[in-house]
Amino acid sequence: MKSFRGFIIKEFYHIFRDKRTMLILFGMPVIQLILFGFAIRNEVNDARIAILDQSNDYMTQELTQKIVSSGYFILVEQLKPGGDIESVFKQNRVKEVIVFEPHFAQRLLRENKAAVQIIADATEPNMANLLINYTSSIIRDYQAGLRGQAGSPVQINPEVKMLYNPELKSVYLFVPGLIALLLMLVSALMTSITIAREKELGTMEILLVSPLKPAQIIIGKVIPYLFLSFVNTSTILLLARYVFGVPFHGSYGFFFFEAFLFVVTALSLGIMISTIADSQQTAMMFSLAGLMLPVIILSGFIFPVSSMPVVLQIISHIVPAKWFLIIVKGIMLKGAGIEYLWKETLILGGMMLFLISVSVKKFKIRLQ
Amino acid sequence: MSYAIQAENLTKRFGDFIAVNAITFDVKQGEIFGFLGANGAGKTTAIRMLIGLLSPTSGKAHVAGYDVFTQTENIKRSIGYMSQKFSLYEDLTVRENIRFYGGIYGLSDEHIKTKTDFLIRKLQLEDAADMMISSLPLGWKQKLSFSVAILHEPKIVFLDEPTGGVDPITRRQFWNLIYEAAADGVTIFVTTHYMDESEYCDRVSIMVDGRIEALDTPRGLKQTYAADSMNDVFVKLARPQKKEN
């Protein structure tokens, strides 16, 4: 037991004395969270638009006012009739142009019909979609107001409620994904590198010739990373809570239990990789291509799994991060407990047991 | 006379390839035993079987009285090992390395402390005790590496090409350490491809293509093969066909 303690202390020396490791362990979580939290956003703020108002009556002015004051848009230009709309897009001055037809108010009142054209720059499709949706909803809202004044007999008022994330903040989505990504990074990537390093330097041989059992060597190597994973998770949770205002509705105990399942799964993957890879470089390549990409692309972190082609959806089932993500979102945002998440927990636990047994088998007692 | 190592028809096959072909030899306690052979002759495979890293295909062998098939755990406790690759941690200090290796062999804190002080004085590393290994010259690292390999006072120490890449003076100093350990009763099992070093051994075996072709004292070998130096003996043995044809 004492020899085991010395082993872990040694491992911490390796970690604390290597600047790159320290940077990945402690710089990465903070930098990533801040990047994802501030820079990568799905919501629209201050999108630059131009308006071509061929009517310029009280209604188009009211509408323009309503659109500008929504906070989503900044009006950078009033285009002249007959002006070249395309050139504004080509010069990248605006993302959207709204065109009101001539005699807008007059036609609306007389014929109950008036046209407004919304043109968006679809080189960024998601952005274009969002802008169009925001603009349309502002116009619908205005229209509803007019109907109310006119006292139209039949009216359906949809009452929309966005549950769990009423302001549709994307940071709510990114925080759980980021926790999964970083745990994978710290646990799988770092473990595979640190074991490959001992092989590369030849110290693994010395350890295997010593009275330490292979299981002790593996456990000694992963325990520091297990510990650091939890430090990291807590850091992200704190930042998410106090910098980005992401709520945490569920139980912390349950959350850390699930995180433990996921971390052990990731550690086993790291050990598996280290049994294949003989150098740190190979271990890094395997981890990045084999583990990071699935977490980023197939887990639902950035792209929703439900809108993927069926083949990818099926593949995503074997990505542990996908299940972990469902669980974390459930706990953090919905306050769900084991009674709702037992199925996902079982799947994750099953994956963990499977991977542990495979990786222990693969870690050969006798080096070839 | 008791034997530190006894091997009888020890064999290792990898598929059709016979890496070690029925080698038989024994090493007496306290002996410095040179284990020579060209690259690829099967030295490393043989060592790996003896230290419990590789399971033999057939034959018998005992190391420190323990069976290499069934008692590898006991063997590991009784031996020290220094590999071709350098075995200290570059990012730990001299002291920390000694502490770590003492720890994994289960030495008590007290014991490690005395050993550390003793070693640092003996190797004249007083000024370097708290320096990272990476900043030490290769010769120092190798001497320290050897001292660490016998830190837990093993009965036998296996040295796999311990003096690769160092200058003759450092090699000479290194061999002084080996003599000291042997004088204390430690059995030394050493592979090398410096033929002058093989003259320092009590007995030498020469492996060719997986077999032990010769085993005797350096003087005996030179007489048998009518050679002036161990170098000549080695050349005659390693390339006999070419000489005869």
Short mmCIF file of C-alpha atoms in Angstrom, two decimals, chain A residues 29 32-37 40 42 169-185 236 262 291-308 316 319-326 328-329:
data_model
loop_
_atom_site.label_atom_id
_atom_site.label_comp_id
_atom_site.label_asym_id
_atom_site.label_seq_id
_atom_site.Cartn_x
_atom_site.Cartn_y
_atom_site.Cartn_z
CA PRO A 29 -11.32 24.03 -19.26
CA GLN A 32 -12.90 26.39 -23.67
CA LEU A 33 -15.76 27.38 -21.46
CA ILE A 34 -15.13 31.05 -22.11
CA LEU A 35 -14.79 30.45 -25.85
CA PHE A 36 -17.91 28.37 -26.06
CA GLY A 37 -19.77 30.57 -23.66
CA ILE A 40 -19.94 30.50 -30.12
CA ASN A 42 -26.61 30.36 -31.73
CA LYS A 169 -29.18 30.57 -24.23
CA SER A 170 -26.76 28.32 -26.07
CA VAL A 171 -24.40 28.24 -23.11
CA TYR A 172 -26.98 25.98 -21.42
CA LEU A 173 -26.35 23.52 -24.20
CA PHE A 174 -22.59 23.91 -24.31
CA VAL A 175 -21.82 23.49 -20.64
CA PRO A 176 -22.96 19.85 -20.43
CA GLY A 177 -21.19 19.10 -23.71
CA LEU A 178 -18.06 20.80 -22.51
CA ILE A 179 -18.05 18.77 -19.30
CA ALA A 180 -18.20 15.61 -21.40
CA LEU A 181 -15.48 16.82 -23.75
CA LEU A 182 -13.10 17.86 -21.00
CA LEU A 183 -13.60 14.74 -18.95
CA MET A 184 -12.85 12.71 -22.06
CA LEU A 185 -9.79 14.84 -22.71
CA ILE A 236 -16.62 24.18 -15.00
CA PHE A 262 -18.25 8.48 -17.37
CA LEU A 291 -12.38 9.88 -28.98
CA MET A 292 -12.52 13.66 -29.34
CA LEU A 293 -14.23 13.70 -32.73
CA PRO A 294 -17.09 11.41 -31.69
CA VAL A 295 -17.61 13.48 -28.56
CA ILE A 296 -17.75 16.70 -30.53
CA ILE A 297 -19.75 15.47 -33.51
CA LEU A 298 -21.80 12.43 -32.51
CA SER A 299 -22.74 13.12 -28.90
CA GLY A 300 -25.25 15.85 -29.54
CA PHE A 301 -22.83 18.40 -28.12
CA ILE A 302 -23.11 20.72 -31.13
CA PHE A 303 -25.27 18.92 -33.67
CA PRO A 304 -28.58 17.41 -32.51
CA VAL A 305 -28.50 13.62 -32.79
CA SER A 306 -32.15 13.50 -33.91
CA SER A 307 -31.41 15.40 -37.10
CA MET A 308 -28.55 13.12 -38.16
CA SER A 316 -24.05 7.59 -31.86
CA VAL A 319 -20.63 6.87 -28.02
CA PRO A 320 -20.60 7.00 -24.21
CA ALA A 321 -20.60 10.80 -24.28
CA LYS A 322 -24.03 10.81 -25.92
CA TRP A 323 -25.59 9.07 -22.91
CA PHE A 324 -23.62 11.14 -20.46
CA LEU A 325 -24.83 14.29 -22.19
CA ILE A 326 -28.47 13.26 -21.91
CA VAL A 328 -26.09 15.84 -17.49
CA LYS A 329 -28.68 17.92 -19.30
#
